[in-house]
Amino acid sequence: MPCHNQQLNNVNSGQEHPMKQVRFANNSSSSSSSVLPTSEASDGSIQTDSSQETVGPQLKLLPLNDQIRELQTIIRDKTTSRGDFVFCADRLIRLVVEEGLNQLPYSECTVTTPTGYKYEGVKFERGNCGVSIMRSGEAMEQGLRDCCRSIRIGKILIQSDEETQKAKVFYAKFPPDVYRRKVLLMYPILSTGNTVIEAVRVLIEHGVQPRHIILLSLFSTPHGAKSIIQEFPDITILTTEVHPVAPTHFGQRYFGTD
C-alpha cells in the first residue's frame, strides 16, 4: 500500500517515535487555557502536579509545538470563519493521521535507485484500514486517503436513542476481512467516550482485537479518554490535546450545519 511521509529515520534507527504519556488536570482545574500546565523532564516525559492523574501509556499526545497550538486556537475561536475553520481542521487532521501511521507496522526492505545503488529502507505493511464514526469522523477520511491512497475505509453510524438517550448503532459497514486488519478509528472530538465505546464494541463483534485499534482524535476530555481505556485497556488513543472542555461544535462548523 503506497504511503507517503513515513519518517524513515525513526524506523531505521529502531527507536520509537517520540510520543509522550499524557497526564491531565482534574475537571476542577481552570479551563481558560487550552493547554494543560506541564513541564518536560530530561528523559522526555511530561511532568505534572501530584494531584493530576495519569491515564496511562495507551493515551498518546502529539508533541506540542506552536503550529499545533495555533491550529487548536483557531478551531476553538468562535469568530473563525468557516473557510479558515475547515482549512485549519484539515491541517490538524493531517498531523494526527501522519502520527497514527507511525503507530502501524513497517518492515525492512531493499530497493534499487535509478543509479543502481542499493538502499536499505522500510515499507508499509499491508493489513490496515480506516473506520470513520459518522458524521464528524468523515472529516478525517480525506486526510487518511492523502497519506494512503489505497487504504480501505469503513463507516459506522451511532446516535443516541430518543427514549433511553443511550448510544445506539444504526449502521456499520466494514471491509469483509476487518478482523485481520489493524484499524484506524476516526472520531475528531472525544467528549464522553460513549460513542467510541459503542463503535469499539461493534468492531470487536466483527473479530477485531482492541489492541489492533488506534483511535485518531483531535481533541479529548479526560473523562472521555479514561472511560474508553477503562473499558478497553488494550486500545490506543492518539490526540493533540486533553482538556476538560472539548470543542463539540466541530462537526457543525466543519460541515456548515451550524
CSV table of N, CA and C in Angstrom, one decimal, residues 133-227:
chain,number,residue,atom,x,y,z
A,133,ILE,N,-16.4,7.2,12.3
A,133,ILE,CA,-17.6,7.3,13.0
A,133,ILE,C,-18.4,8.5,12.5
A,134,MET,N,-19.5,8.2,11.8
A,134,MET,CA,-20.3,9.2,11.1
A,134,MET,C,-21.0,10.1,12.2
A,135,ARG,N,-21.1,11.4,11.9
A,135,ARG,CA,-20.7,12.1,10.7
A,135,ARG,C,-19.4,12.8,10.8
A,136,SER,N,-19.0,13.2,12.0
A,136,SER,CA,-17.8,14.1,12.2
A,136,SER,C,-16.6,13.3,11.8
A,137,GLY,N,-16.6,12.0,12.0
A,137,GLY,CA,-15.4,11.2,11.6
A,137,GLY,C,-15.1,11.2,10.2
A,138,GLU,N,-16.1,11.5,9.3
A,138,GLU,CA,-15.9,11.5,7.9
A,138,GLU,C,-15.0,12.7,7.5
A,139,ALA,N,-14.9,13.7,8.4
A,139,ALA,CA,-14.0,14.8,8.1
A,139,ALA,C,-12.5,14.4,8.0
A,140,MET,N,-12.2,13.2,8.6
A,140,MET,CA,-10.8,12.8,8.7
A,140,MET,C,-10.5,11.8,7.5
A,141,GLU,N,-11.5,11.4,6.8
A,141,GLU,CA,-11.2,10.4,5.7
A,141,GLU,C,-10.3,10.9,4.6
A,142,GLN,N,-10.4,12.1,4.2
A,142,GLN,CA,-9.6,12.6,3.1
A,142,GLN,C,-8.1,12.7,3.6
A,143,GLY,N,-7.9,13.1,4.8
A,143,GLY,CA,-6.6,13.2,5.4
A,143,GLY,C,-5.9,11.8,5.4
A,144,LEU,N,-6.7,10.7,5.6
A,144,LEU,CA,-6.1,9.4,5.6
A,144,LEU,C,-5.8,9.0,4.2
A,145,ARG,N,-6.7,9.3,3.3
A,145,ARG,CA,-6.5,8.9,1.9
A,145,ARG,C,-5.4,9.7,1.2
A,146,ASP,N,-5.1,10.9,1.7
A,146,ASP,CA,-4.0,11.7,1.2
A,146,ASP,C,-2.7,11.0,1.6
A,147,CYS,N,-2.7,10.3,2.7
A,147,CYS,CA,-1.4,9.6,3.1
A,147,CYS,C,-1.4,8.2,2.6
A,148,CYS,N,-2.5,7.5,2.5
A,148,CYS,CA,-2.5,6.1,2.0
A,148,CYS,C,-3.6,6.0,0.9
A,149,ARG,N,-3.2,6.1,-0.3
A,149,ARG,CA,-4.2,6.2,-1.4
A,149,ARG,C,-5.1,5.0,-1.5
A,150,SER,N,-4.6,3.8,-1.2
A,150,SER,CA,-5.4,2.6,-1.5
A,150,SER,C,-6.0,2.0,-0.2
A,151,ILE,N,-5.9,2.7,0.9
A,151,ILE,CA,-6.5,2.2,2.2
A,151,ILE,C,-8.0,2.1,2.1
A,152,ARG,N,-8.5,1.0,2.7
A,152,ARG,CA,-9.9,0.8,2.7
A,152,ARG,C,-10.5,1.5,3.9
A,153,ILE,N,-11.7,2.1,3.8
A,153,ILE,CA,-12.3,2.8,4.9
A,153,ILE,C,-13.8,2.3,5.1
A,154,GLY,N,-14.1,1.9,6.3
A,154,GLY,CA,-15.4,1.5,6.7
A,154,GLY,C,-16.1,2.7,7.4
A,155,LYS,N,-17.4,2.5,7.7
A,155,LYS,CA,-18.2,3.6,8.3
A,155,LYS,C,-19.1,2.9,9.4
A,156,ILE,N,-19.3,3.7,10.4
A,156,ILE,CA,-20.3,3.3,11.4
A,156,ILE,C,-21.1,4.5,11.9
A,157,LEU,N,-22.4,4.4,12.0
A,157,LEU,CA,-23.2,5.4,12.5
A,157,LEU,C,-23.8,5.1,13.8
A,158,ILE,N,-23.6,5.9,14.8
A,158,ILE,CA,-24.1,5.7,16.2
A,158,ILE,C,-24.8,7.0,16.6
A,159,GLN,N,-26.0,6.9,17.1
A,159,GLN,CA,-26.8,8.0,17.6
A,159,GLN,C,-27.4,7.7,18.9
A,160,SER,N,-27.8,8.7,19.6
A,160,SER,CA,-28.5,8.5,20.9
A,160,SER,C,-29.9,8.1,20.7
A,161,ASP,N,-30.4,7.1,21.4
A,161,ASP,CA,-31.7,6.6,21.3
A,161,ASP,C,-32.6,7.7,22.0
A,162,GLU,N,-33.7,8.1,21.3
A,162,GLU,CA,-34.6,9.2,21.8
A,162,GLU,C,-35.2,8.8,23.1
A,163,GLU,N,-35.5,7.6,23.4
A,163,GLU,CA,-36.1,7.2,24.6
A,163,GLU,C,-35.1,7.0,25.8
A,164,THR,N,-34.1,6.2,25.5
A,164,THR,CA,-33.1,5.9,26.6
A,164,THR,C,-32.0,6.8,26.6
A,165,GLN,N,-31.7,7.6,25.6
A,165,GLN,CA,-30.6,8.5,25.5
A,165,GLN,C,-29.2,7.8,25.5
A,166,LYS,N,-29.3,6.5,25.2
A,166,LYS,CA,-28.0,5.7,25.2
A,166,LYS,C,-27.6,5.6,23.7
A,167,ALA,N,-26.3,5.5,23.6
A,167,ALA,CA,-25.7,5.4,22.2
A,167,ALA,C,-26.2,4.1,21.6
A,168,LYS,N,-26.6,4.2,20.3
A,168,LYS,CA,-27.2,3.0,19.6
A,168,LYS,C,-26.6,3.0,18.2
A,169,VAL,N,-26.2,1.8,17.8
A,169,VAL,CA,-25.6,1.6,16.4
A,169,VAL,C,-26.7,1.5,15.4
A,170,PHE,N,-26.7,2.4,14.4
A,170,PHE,CA,-27.7,2.4,13.4
A,170,PHE,C,-27.2,1.8,12.0
A,171,TYR,N,-25.9,1.8,11.8
A,171,TYR,CA,-25.3,1.4,10.6
A,171,TYR,C,-23.9,1.1,10.8
A,172,ALA,N,-23.4,0.0,10.1
A,172,ALA,CA,-22.0,-0.3,10.2
A,172,ALA,C,-21.6,-1.1,8.9
A,173,LYS,N,-20.6,-0.7,8.3
A,173,LYS,CA,-20.1,-1.3,7.1
A,173,LYS,C,-18.6,-1.3,7.1
A,174,PHE,N,-18.0,-2.5,7.1
A,174,PHE,CA,-16.5,-2.6,7.3
A,174,PHE,C,-16.0,-3.5,6.1
A,175,PRO,N,-14.7,-3.4,5.8
A,175,PRO,CA,-14.1,-4.4,4.9
A,175,PRO,C,-14.4,-5.8,5.4
A,176,PRO,N,-14.7,-6.8,4.5
A,176,PRO,CA,-15.1,-8.1,4.9
A,176,PRO,C,-14.1,-8.8,5.8
A,177,ASP,N,-12.8,-8.5,5.6
A,177,ASP,CA,-11.7,-9.1,6.4
A,177,ASP,C,-11.2,-8.2,7.5
A,178,VAL,N,-12.1,-7.3,8.0
A,178,VAL,CA,-11.7,-6.3,9.0
A,178,VAL,C,-11.0,-7.0,10.2
A,179,TYR,N,-11.4,-8.2,10.5
A,179,TYR,CA,-10.9,-8.9,11.7
A,179,TYR,C,-9.4,-9.2,11.6
A,180,ARG,N,-8.9,-9.1,10.3
A,180,ARG,CA,-7.5,-9.4,10.1
A,180,ARG,C,-6.6,-8.1,10.1
A,181,ARG,N,-7.3,-7.0,10.1
A,181,ARG,CA,-6.6,-5.7,9.9
A,181,ARG,C,-6.4,-4.9,11.2
A,182,LYS,N,-5.5,-4.0,11.2
A,182,LYS,CA,-5.3,-3.0,12.2
A,182,LYS,C,-6.2,-1.8,11.8
A,183,VAL,N,-6.9,-1.3,12.7
A,183,VAL,CA,-8.0,-0.3,12.4
A,183,VAL,C,-7.6,1.1,13.0
A,184,LEU,N,-7.6,2.1,12.1
A,184,LEU,CA,-7.5,3.5,12.5
A,184,LEU,C,-8.9,4.0,12.6
A,185,LEU,N,-9.4,4.1,13.9
A,185,LEU,CA,-10.8,4.6,14.1
A,185,LEU,C,-10.8,6.1,14.2
A,186,MET,N,-11.6,6.8,13.4
A,186,MET,CA,-11.5,8.2,13.3
A,186,MET,C,-12.8,8.9,13.9
A,187,TYR,N,-12.5,9.7,14.9
A,187,TYR,CA,-13.6,10.5,15.6
A,187,TYR,C,-12.9,11.7,16.2
A,188,PRO,N,-13.1,12.9,15.6
A,188,PRO,CA,-12.3,14.1,15.9
A,188,PRO,C,-12.5,14.6,17.4
A,189,ILE,N,-13.7,14.5,17.9
A,189,ILE,CA,-14.0,15.1,19.2
A,189,ILE,C,-14.4,14.0,20.2
A,190,LEU,N,-13.5,13.7,21.2
A,190,LEU,CA,-13.8,12.7,22.2
A,190,LEU,C,-14.3,13.4,23.4
A,191,SER,N,-15.6,13.4,23.7
A,191,SER,CA,-16.1,14.1,24.8
A,191,SER,C,-16.5,13.1,26.0
A,192,THR,N,-17.6,12.4,25.9
A,192,THR,CA,-17.9,11.5,27.0
A,192,THR,C,-17.3,10.1,26.7
A,193,GLY,N,-17.0,9.8,25.5
A,193,GLY,CA,-16.4,8.5,25.2
A,193,GLY,C,-17.5,7.4,24.9
A,194,ASN,N,-18.8,7.7,25.1
A,194,ASN,CA,-19.8,6.7,24.9
A,194,ASN,C,-19.9,6.2,23.4
A,195,THR,N,-19.8,7.2,22.5
A,195,THR,CA,-19.9,6.8,21.1
A,195,THR,C,-18.8,5.9,20.6
A,196,VAL,N,-17.6,6.2,21.1
A,196,VAL,CA,-16.4,5.4,20.7
A,196,VAL,C,-16.5,4.0,21.3
A,197,ILE,N,-17.0,4.0,22.6
A,197,ILE,CA,-17.1,2.7,23.2
A,197,ILE,C,-18.0,1.8,22.5
A,198,GLU,N,-19.2,2.3,22.0
A,198,GLU,CA,-20.1,1.5,21.2
A,198,GLU,C,-19.5,1.1,19.9
A,199,ALA,N,-18.7,2.0,19.2
A,199,ALA,CA,-18.0,1.7,18.0
A,199,ALA,C,-17.0,0.5,18.2
A,200,VAL,N,-16.3,0.6,19.2
A,200,VAL,CA,-15.3,-0.4,19.5
A,200,VAL,C,-16.0,-1.8,19.8
A,201,ARG,N,-17.1,-1.7,20.5
A,201,ARG,CA,-17.8,-3.0,20.7
A,201,ARG,C,-18.3,-3.6,19.4
A,202,VAL,N,-18.7,-2.8,18.5
A,202,VAL,CA,-19.1,-3.4,17.2
A,202,VAL,C,-17.9,-3.9,16.4
A,203,LEU,N,-16.8,-3.3,16.5
A,203,LEU,CA,-15.6,-3.8,15.8
A,203,LEU,C,-15.2,-5.1,16.5
A,204,ILE,N,-15.3,-5.2,17.8
A,204,ILE,CA,-15.0,-6.5,18.5
A,204,ILE,C,-15.9,-7.6,18.0
A,205,GLU,N,-17.2,-7.2,17.9
A,205,GLU,CA,-18.2,-8.2,17.4
A,205,GLU,C,-17.8,-8.7,16.0
A,206,HIS,N,-17.1,-7.9,15.2
A,206,HIS,CA,-16.6,-8.3,13.9
A,206,HIS,C,-15.2,-9.0,13.9
A,207,GLY,N,-14.7,-9.3,15.1
A,207,GLY,CA,-13.5,-10.0,15.2
A,207,GLY,C,-12.3,-9.2,15.4
A,208,VAL,N,-12.4,-7.9,15.5
A,208,VAL,CA,-11.2,-7.0,15.7
A,208,VAL,C,-10.7,-7.0,17.1
A,209,GLN,N,-9.4,-7.2,17.4
A,209,GLN,CA,-8.9,-7.2,18.7
A,209,GLN,C,-8.7,-5.7,19.1
A,210,PRO,N,-9.0,-5.3,20.4
A,210,PRO,CA,-8.8,-4.0,20.8
A,210,PRO,C,-7.4,-3.5,20.7
A,211,ARG,N,-6.4,-4.4,20.8
A,211,ARG,CA,-5.0,-4.0,20.7
A,211,ARG,C,-4.7,-3.6,19.2
A,212,HIS,N,-5.6,-3.9,18.3
A,212,HIS,CA,-5.3,-3.6,16.9
A,212,HIS,C,-6.1,-2.3,16.5
A,213,ILE,N,-6.7,-1.6,17.5
A,213,ILE,CA,-7.5,-0.4,17.2
A,213,ILE,C,-6.7,0.8,17.7
A,214,ILE,N,-6.5,1.8,16.8
A,214,ILE,CA,-5.9,3.1,17.2
A,214,ILE,C,-7.0,4.2,16.9
A,215,LEU,N,-7.4,4.8,18.0
A,215,LEU,CA,-8.4,5.9,17.9
A,215,LEU,C,-7.7,7.2,17.5
A,216,LEU,N,-8.0,7.8,16.4
A,216,LEU,CA,-7.4,9.1,16.0
A,216,LEU,C,-8.4,10.2,16.3
A,217,SER,N,-8.0,11.1,17.2
A,217,SER,CA,-8.9,12.2,17.7
A,217,SER,C,-8.1,13.5,17.7
A,218,LEU,N,-8.8,14.6,17.5
A,218,LEU,CA,-8.2,15.9,17.5
A,218,LEU,C,-8.2,16.4,19.0
A,219,PHE,N,-9.3,16.3,19.6
A,219,PHE,CA,-9.5,16.8,21.0
A,219,PHE,C,-10.1,15.8,21.9
A,220,SER,N,-9.7,15.7,23.1
A,220,SER,CA,-10.2,14.7,24.0
A,220,SER,C,-10.4,15.3,25.4
A,221,THR,N,-11.4,14.9,26.1
A,221,THR,CA,-11.6,15.3,27.5
A,221,THR,C,-11.0,14.2,28.4
A,222,PRO,N,-10.6,14.5,29.6
A,222,PRO,CA,-10.0,13.5,30.5
A,222,PRO,C,-11.0,12.4,30.7
A,223,HIS,N,-12.3,12.7,30.9
A,223,HIS,CA,-13.3,11.8,31.2
A,223,HIS,C,-13.5,10.8,30.0
A,224,GLY,N,-13.5,11.3,28.8
A,224,GLY,CA,-13.7,10.5,27.7
A,224,GLY,C,-12.6,9.5,27.5
A,225,ALA,N,-11.4,10.0,27.6
A,225,ALA,CA,-10.2,9.1,27.4
A,225,ALA,C,-10.2,8.0,28.5
A,226,LYS,N,-10.5,8.4,29.7
A,226,LYS,CA,-10.4,7.5,30.8
A,226,LYS,C,-11.5,6.4,30.7
A,227,SER,N,-12.7,6.8,30.2
A,227,SER,CA,-13.8,5.9,30.1
A,227,SER,C,-13.5,4.8,29.1
